[in-house]
Amino acid sequence: MKKLEFSYNWNRKLFNKVFTTIRKNEWMVRGDMVEVYLKAKYICKAQVIGKQKITLSQLRQKEYLCYLDTGYSAKETCDNIIPKMYDNVSENTEFTVYLLKEVSREGNNDESDD
């Protein structure tokens, strides 16, 4: 099973039943089951229920998506957060936005950001 790893729980999204992630590389397809980890700690098993390609320029127009994904405005997300996460980002850089739905959550997964 594929692993989806997070170094930070932006907007505390990983403790919701449905959440998004914006990735530079396209490596998951609709229907994929993934194990979600936060700083190497298992969080849940989730299924990819949607995906969409988007450029950084297009992402700037998606205020709601940026707020849901990172908890920050489109400007803050595109000008500061994404460039810190990925090298060589321009307005034409293509990202994939994944929509995931939790399938199962086991063990003692508290809602800390550790």
Short mmCIF file of N, CA and C in Angstrom, two decimals:
data_model
loop_
_atom_site.label_atom_id
_atom_site.label_comp_id
_atom_site.label_asym_id
_atom_site.label_seq_id
_atom_site.Cartn_x
_atom_site.Cartn_y
_atom_site.Cartn_z
N MET A 1 0.85 -1.18 0.00
CA MET A 1 0.00 0.00 0.00
C MET A 1 0.89 1.24 0.00
N LYS A 2 0.48 2.24 -0.74
CA LYS A 2 1.25 3.49 -0.82
C LYS A 2 1.18 4.24 0.50
N LYS A 3 2.25 4.99 0.77
CA LYS A 3 2.29 5.84 1.96
C LYS A 3 2.18 7.29 1.53
N LEU A 4 1.33 8.03 2.22
CA LEU A 4 1.19 9.46 2.01
C LEU A 4 1.70 10.13 3.28
N GLU A 5 2.85 10.80 3.15
CA GLU A 5 3.51 11.34 4.32
C GLU A 5 3.37 12.86 4.40
N PHE A 6 3.13 13.33 5.60
CA PHE A 6 3.02 14.75 5.90
C PHE A 6 4.05 15.12 6.96
N SER A 7 4.67 16.27 6.79
CA SER A 7 5.60 16.76 7.81
C SER A 7 4.90 17.74 8.75
N TYR A 8 3.74 18.23 8.33
CA TYR A 8 2.98 19.18 9.14
C TYR A 8 1.49 18.97 8.86
N ASN A 9 0.69 19.10 9.89
CA ASN A 9 -0.76 18.90 9.76
C ASN A 9 -1.44 20.24 9.51
N TRP A 10 -1.27 20.74 8.27
CA TRP A 10 -1.85 22.03 7.89
C TRP A 10 -3.34 22.05 8.19
N ASN A 11 -3.79 23.08 8.86
CA ASN A 11 -5.21 23.31 9.14
C ASN A 11 -5.83 22.14 9.91
N ARG A 12 -5.00 21.32 10.54
CA ARG A 12 -5.44 20.14 11.29
C ARG A 12 -6.32 19.22 10.44
N LYS A 13 -6.07 19.23 9.14
CA LYS A 13 -6.91 18.52 8.18
C LYS A 13 -6.87 17.01 8.33
N LEU A 14 -5.79 16.46 8.85
CA LEU A 14 -5.65 15.01 8.89
C LEU A 14 -6.58 14.35 9.90
N PHE A 15 -7.27 15.13 10.70
CA PHE A 15 -8.21 14.58 11.66
C PHE A 15 -9.65 14.78 11.22
N ASN A 16 -9.82 15.16 9.95
CA ASN A 16 -11.14 15.25 9.34
C ASN A 16 -11.41 13.96 8.56
N LYS A 17 -12.66 13.69 8.30
CA LYS A 17 -13.04 12.49 7.53
C LYS A 17 -12.63 12.62 6.06
N VAL A 18 -12.62 13.86 5.54
CA VAL A 18 -12.23 14.13 4.16
C VAL A 18 -11.23 15.27 4.19
N PHE A 19 -10.15 15.16 3.42
CA PHE A 19 -9.13 16.20 3.42
C PHE A 19 -8.43 16.25 2.06
N THR A 20 -7.72 17.34 1.83
CA THR A 20 -7.00 17.54 0.58
C THR A 20 -5.51 17.55 0.83
N THR A 21 -4.77 17.35 -0.25
CA THR A 21 -3.33 17.58 -0.24
C THR A 21 -2.93 18.06 -1.62
N ILE A 22 -2.03 19.03 -1.64
CA ILE A 22 -1.53 19.60 -2.89
C ILE A 22 -0.10 19.09 -3.08
N ARG A 23 0.12 18.35 -4.14
CA ARG A 23 1.43 17.73 -4.37
C ARG A 23 1.98 18.12 -5.73
N LYS A 24 3.30 18.26 -5.79
CA LYS A 24 3.95 18.61 -7.06
C LYS A 24 4.00 17.42 -8.01
N ASN A 25 4.14 16.24 -7.46
CA ASN A 25 4.22 15.04 -8.30
C ASN A 25 2.89 14.31 -8.29
N GLU A 26 2.50 13.83 -9.47
CA GLU A 26 1.28 13.03 -9.58
C GLU A 26 1.67 11.57 -9.43
N TRP A 27 1.26 10.94 -8.35
CA TRP A 27 1.65 9.56 -8.12
C TRP A 27 0.52 8.70 -7.57
N MET A 28 -0.64 9.29 -7.36
CA MET A 28 -1.79 8.52 -6.91
C MET A 28 -2.90 8.65 -7.95
N VAL A 29 -3.76 7.64 -8.01
CA VAL A 29 -4.91 7.69 -8.91
C VAL A 29 -6.18 7.49 -8.08
N ARG A 30 -7.31 7.92 -8.67
CA ARG A 30 -8.58 7.75 -7.99
C ARG A 30 -8.79 6.28 -7.67
N GLY A 31 -9.19 6.02 -6.45
CA GLY A 31 -9.40 4.64 -6.00
C GLY A 31 -8.26 4.09 -5.18
N ASP A 32 -7.06 4.69 -5.30
CA ASP A 32 -5.92 4.21 -4.51
C ASP A 32 -6.21 4.28 -3.02
N MET A 33 -5.76 3.25 -2.31
CA MET A 33 -5.79 3.24 -0.85
C MET A 33 -4.39 3.61 -0.39
N VAL A 34 -4.30 4.51 0.59
CA VAL A 34 -3.00 4.95 1.09
C VAL A 34 -3.00 4.94 2.61
N GLU A 35 -1.83 4.73 3.17
CA GLU A 35 -1.64 4.89 4.60
C GLU A 35 -1.11 6.30 4.82
N VAL A 36 -1.77 7.04 5.70
CA VAL A 36 -1.42 8.43 5.95
C VAL A 36 -0.56 8.50 7.21
N TYR A 37 0.57 9.20 7.09
CA TYR A 37 1.50 9.37 8.21
C TYR A 37 1.78 10.84 8.43
N LEU A 38 1.90 11.21 9.69
CA LEU A 38 2.32 12.55 10.08
C LEU A 38 3.60 12.40 10.88
N LYS A 39 4.71 12.90 10.32
CA LYS A 39 6.03 12.77 10.95
C LYS A 39 6.29 11.33 11.39
N ALA A 40 6.05 10.40 10.47
CA ALA A 40 6.30 8.96 10.65
C ALA A 40 5.30 8.28 11.59
N LYS A 41 4.30 8.99 12.10
CA LYS A 41 3.28 8.40 12.97
C LYS A 41 2.05 8.09 12.13
N TYR A 42 1.61 6.84 12.19
CA TYR A 42 0.43 6.42 11.44
C TYR A 42 -0.80 7.19 11.91
N ILE A 43 -1.56 7.71 10.95
CA ILE A 43 -2.78 8.46 11.26
C ILE A 43 -4.02 7.68 10.86
N CYS A 44 -4.07 7.25 9.59
CA CYS A 44 -5.26 6.54 9.12
C CYS A 44 -5.00 5.92 7.77
N LYS A 45 -5.95 5.12 7.33
CA LYS A 45 -5.97 4.63 5.97
C LYS A 45 -7.02 5.48 5.24
N ALA A 46 -6.69 5.91 4.02
CA ALA A 46 -7.60 6.77 3.27
C ALA A 46 -7.63 6.34 1.81
N GLN A 47 -8.70 6.73 1.14
CA GLN A 47 -8.86 6.43 -0.28
C GLN A 47 -8.90 7.74 -1.07
N VAL A 48 -8.20 7.74 -2.20
CA VAL A 48 -8.25 8.89 -3.10
C VAL A 48 -9.61 8.87 -3.79
N ILE A 49 -10.40 9.92 -3.56
CA ILE A 49 -11.74 9.96 -4.17
C ILE A 49 -11.83 11.03 -5.26
N GLY A 50 -10.77 11.79 -5.43
CA GLY A 50 -10.75 12.78 -6.50
C GLY A 50 -9.37 13.36 -6.67
N LYS A 51 -9.12 13.89 -7.86
CA LYS A 51 -7.85 14.57 -8.10
C LYS A 51 -8.02 15.52 -9.26
N GLN A 52 -7.22 16.58 -9.23
CA GLN A 52 -7.29 17.59 -10.28
C GLN A 52 -5.93 18.23 -10.44
N LYS A 53 -5.51 18.41 -11.69
CA LYS A 53 -4.26 19.13 -11.99
C LYS A 53 -4.55 20.62 -11.95
N ILE A 54 -3.56 21.37 -11.46
CA ILE A 54 -3.73 22.81 -11.34
C ILE A 54 -2.35 23.46 -11.34
N THR A 55 -2.22 24.59 -12.00
CA THR A 55 -0.95 25.32 -11.96
C THR A 55 -0.95 26.25 -10.74
N LEU A 56 0.22 26.72 -10.39
CA LEU A 56 0.31 27.66 -9.29
C LEU A 56 -0.53 28.90 -9.59
N SER A 57 -0.50 29.36 -10.83
CA SER A 57 -1.29 30.51 -11.24
C SER A 57 -2.79 30.25 -11.02
N GLN A 58 -3.26 29.08 -11.34
CA GLN A 58 -4.67 28.73 -11.13
C GLN A 58 -4.99 28.60 -9.64
N LEU A 59 -4.04 28.05 -8.88
CA LEU A 59 -4.23 27.89 -7.45
C LEU A 59 -4.43 29.24 -6.77
N ARG A 60 -3.78 30.27 -7.27
CA ARG A 60 -3.94 31.63 -6.72
C ARG A 60 -5.40 32.09 -6.77
N GLN A 61 -6.18 31.53 -7.67
CA GLN A 61 -7.59 31.90 -7.82
C GLN A 61 -8.52 31.03 -6.97
N LYS A 62 -7.97 30.07 -6.25
CA LYS A 62 -8.76 29.11 -5.47
C LYS A 62 -8.60 29.39 -3.97
N GLU A 63 -9.12 30.53 -3.55
CA GLU A 63 -9.00 30.93 -2.14
C GLU A 63 -9.54 29.85 -1.20
N TYR A 64 -10.72 29.31 -1.52
CA TYR A 64 -11.33 28.30 -0.66
C TYR A 64 -10.46 27.06 -0.53
N LEU A 65 -9.86 26.62 -1.61
CA LEU A 65 -9.01 25.42 -1.58
C LEU A 65 -7.79 25.66 -0.70
N CYS A 66 -7.17 26.80 -0.85
CA CYS A 66 -5.99 27.11 -0.03
C CYS A 66 -6.35 27.16 1.45
N TYR A 67 -7.47 27.80 1.79
CA TYR A 67 -7.89 27.85 3.19
C TYR A 67 -8.17 26.46 3.73
N LEU A 68 -8.85 25.61 2.96
CA LEU A 68 -9.14 24.26 3.42
C LEU A 68 -7.88 23.42 3.57
N ASP A 69 -6.96 23.56 2.62
CA ASP A 69 -5.76 22.72 2.63
C ASP A 69 -4.74 23.18 3.66
N THR A 70 -4.44 24.47 3.68
CA THR A 70 -3.36 24.95 4.55
C THR A 70 -3.83 25.77 5.74
N GLY A 71 -5.04 26.32 5.64
CA GLY A 71 -5.51 27.22 6.68
C GLY A 71 -5.09 28.66 6.42
N TYR A 72 -4.49 28.90 5.27
CA TYR A 72 -4.00 30.24 4.91
C TYR A 72 -4.61 30.68 3.58
N SER A 73 -4.54 31.98 3.33
CA SER A 73 -5.06 32.55 2.09
C SER A 73 -4.30 32.00 0.88
N ALA A 74 -4.87 32.22 -0.29
CA ALA A 74 -4.21 31.81 -1.53
C ALA A 74 -2.87 32.53 -1.69
N LYS A 75 -2.84 33.81 -1.36
CA LYS A 75 -1.59 34.57 -1.47
C LYS A 75 -0.51 33.98 -0.57
N GLU A 76 -0.84 33.74 0.69
CA GLU A 76 0.13 33.17 1.65
C GLU A 76 0.55 31.77 1.21
N THR A 77 -0.41 30.97 0.78
CA THR A 77 -0.11 29.60 0.34
C THR A 77 0.82 29.60 -0.86
N CYS A 78 0.50 30.41 -1.87
CA CYS A 78 1.26 30.40 -3.12
C CYS A 78 2.58 31.17 -3.04
N ASP A 79 2.63 32.22 -2.24
CA ASP A 79 3.85 33.03 -2.14
C ASP A 79 4.85 32.51 -1.12
N ASN A 80 4.36 31.85 -0.08
CA ASN A 80 5.25 31.47 1.01
C ASN A 80 5.29 29.97 1.32
N ILE A 81 4.15 29.34 1.43
CA ILE A 81 4.13 27.94 1.86
C ILE A 81 4.63 27.00 0.77
N ILE A 82 4.05 27.07 -0.41
CA ILE A 82 4.45 26.15 -1.49
C ILE A 82 5.92 26.33 -1.89
N PRO A 83 6.42 27.56 -2.04
CA PRO A 83 7.85 27.70 -2.37
C PRO A 83 8.80 27.15 -1.30
N LYS A 84 8.35 27.09 -0.05
CA LYS A 84 9.19 26.49 1.00
C LYS A 84 9.16 24.96 0.92
N MET A 85 8.07 24.42 0.39
CA MET A 85 7.93 22.97 0.30
C MET A 85 8.59 22.38 -0.95
N TYR A 86 8.62 23.16 -2.03
CA TYR A 86 9.12 22.65 -3.31
C TYR A 86 10.10 23.63 -3.93
N ASP A 87 11.15 23.09 -4.55
CA ASP A 87 12.13 23.90 -5.28
C ASP A 87 11.62 24.20 -6.68
N ASN A 88 12.15 25.23 -7.28
CA ASN A 88 11.88 25.57 -8.68
C ASN A 88 10.39 25.69 -9.01
N VAL A 89 9.70 26.51 -8.25
CA VAL A 89 8.27 26.72 -8.47
C VAL A 89 8.07 28.03 -9.23
N SER A 90 7.29 27.95 -10.31
CA SER A 90 6.92 29.15 -11.07
C SER A 90 5.40 29.15 -11.22
N GLU A 91 4.88 30.19 -11.83
CA GLU A 91 3.43 30.29 -12.03
C GLU A 91 2.90 29.16 -12.90
N ASN A 92 3.75 28.57 -13.74
CA ASN A 92 3.33 27.48 -14.62
C ASN A 92 3.58 26.09 -14.04
N THR A 93 4.14 26.02 -12.85
CA THR A 93 4.38 24.72 -12.21
C THR A 93 3.04 24.04 -11.98
N GLU A 94 2.99 22.78 -12.37
CA GLU A 94 1.75 22.02 -12.25
C GLU A 94 1.76 21.20 -10.96
N PHE A 95 0.63 21.24 -10.27
CA PHE A 95 0.43 20.48 -9.05
C PHE A 95 -0.77 19.57 -9.24
N THR A 96 -0.89 18.58 -8.37
CA THR A 96 -2.08 17.76 -8.34
C THR A 96 -2.73 17.94 -6.98
N VAL A 97 -4.00 18.28 -6.99
CA VAL A 97 -4.77 18.39 -5.76
C VAL A 97 -5.51 17.06 -5.59
N TYR A 98 -5.26 16.40 -4.48
CA TYR A 98 -5.92 15.13 -4.19
C TYR A 98 -6.98 15.35 -3.11
N LEU A 99 -8.10 14.70 -3.28
CA LEU A 99 -9.16 14.67 -2.28
C LEU A 99 -9.19 13.25 -1.73
N LEU A 100 -9.04 13.14 -0.41
CA LEU A 100 -8.98 11.83 0.22
C LEU A 100 -10.07 11.69 1.27
N LYS A 101 -10.55 10.46 1.44
CA LYS A 101 -11.56 10.15 2.43
C LYS A 101 -11.03 9.07 3.36
N GLU A 102 -11.12 9.34 4.65
CA GLU A 102 -10.68 8.36 5.64
C GLU A 102 -11.52 7.10 5.52
N VAL A 103 -10.83 5.95 5.56
CA VAL A 103 -11.50 4.66 5.50
C VAL A 103 -11.48 4.00 6.87
N SER A 104 -10.35 4.08 7.55
CA SER A 104 -10.24 3.51 8.89
C SER A 104 -9.18 4.25 9.68
N ARG A 105 -9.40 4.28 10.97
CA ARG A 105 -8.47 4.92 11.90
C ARG A 105 -8.34 3.97 13.08
N GLU A 106 -7.10 3.56 13.35
CA GLU A 106 -6.87 2.57 14.40
C GLU A 106 -6.00 3.17 15.48
N GLY A 107 -6.06 2.53 16.64
CA GLY A 107 -5.14 2.91 17.72
C GLY A 107 -5.49 4.23 18.37
N ASN A 108 -4.51 4.77 19.05
CA ASN A 108 -4.68 5.99 19.84
C ASN A 108 -4.17 7.17 19.06
N ASN A 109 -4.93 7.61 18.08
CA ASN A 109 -4.53 8.77 17.27
C ASN A 109 -5.16 10.02 17.86
N ASP A 110 -4.40 10.69 18.72
CA ASP A 110 -4.93 11.94 19.26
C ASP A 110 -4.80 13.03 18.21
N GLU A 111 -5.34 14.18 18.48
CA GLU A 111 -5.34 15.25 17.49
C GLU A 111 -4.19 16.24 17.68
N SER A 112 -3.10 15.77 18.24
CA SER A 112 -1.95 16.66 18.38
C SER A 112 -1.25 16.83 17.06
N ASP A 113 -0.49 17.88 16.92
CA ASP A 113 0.25 18.15 15.69
C ASP A 113 1.66 17.61 15.75
N ASP A 114 1.93 16.73 16.69
CA ASP A 114 3.29 16.17 16.83
C ASP A 114 3.71 15.44 15.60
#
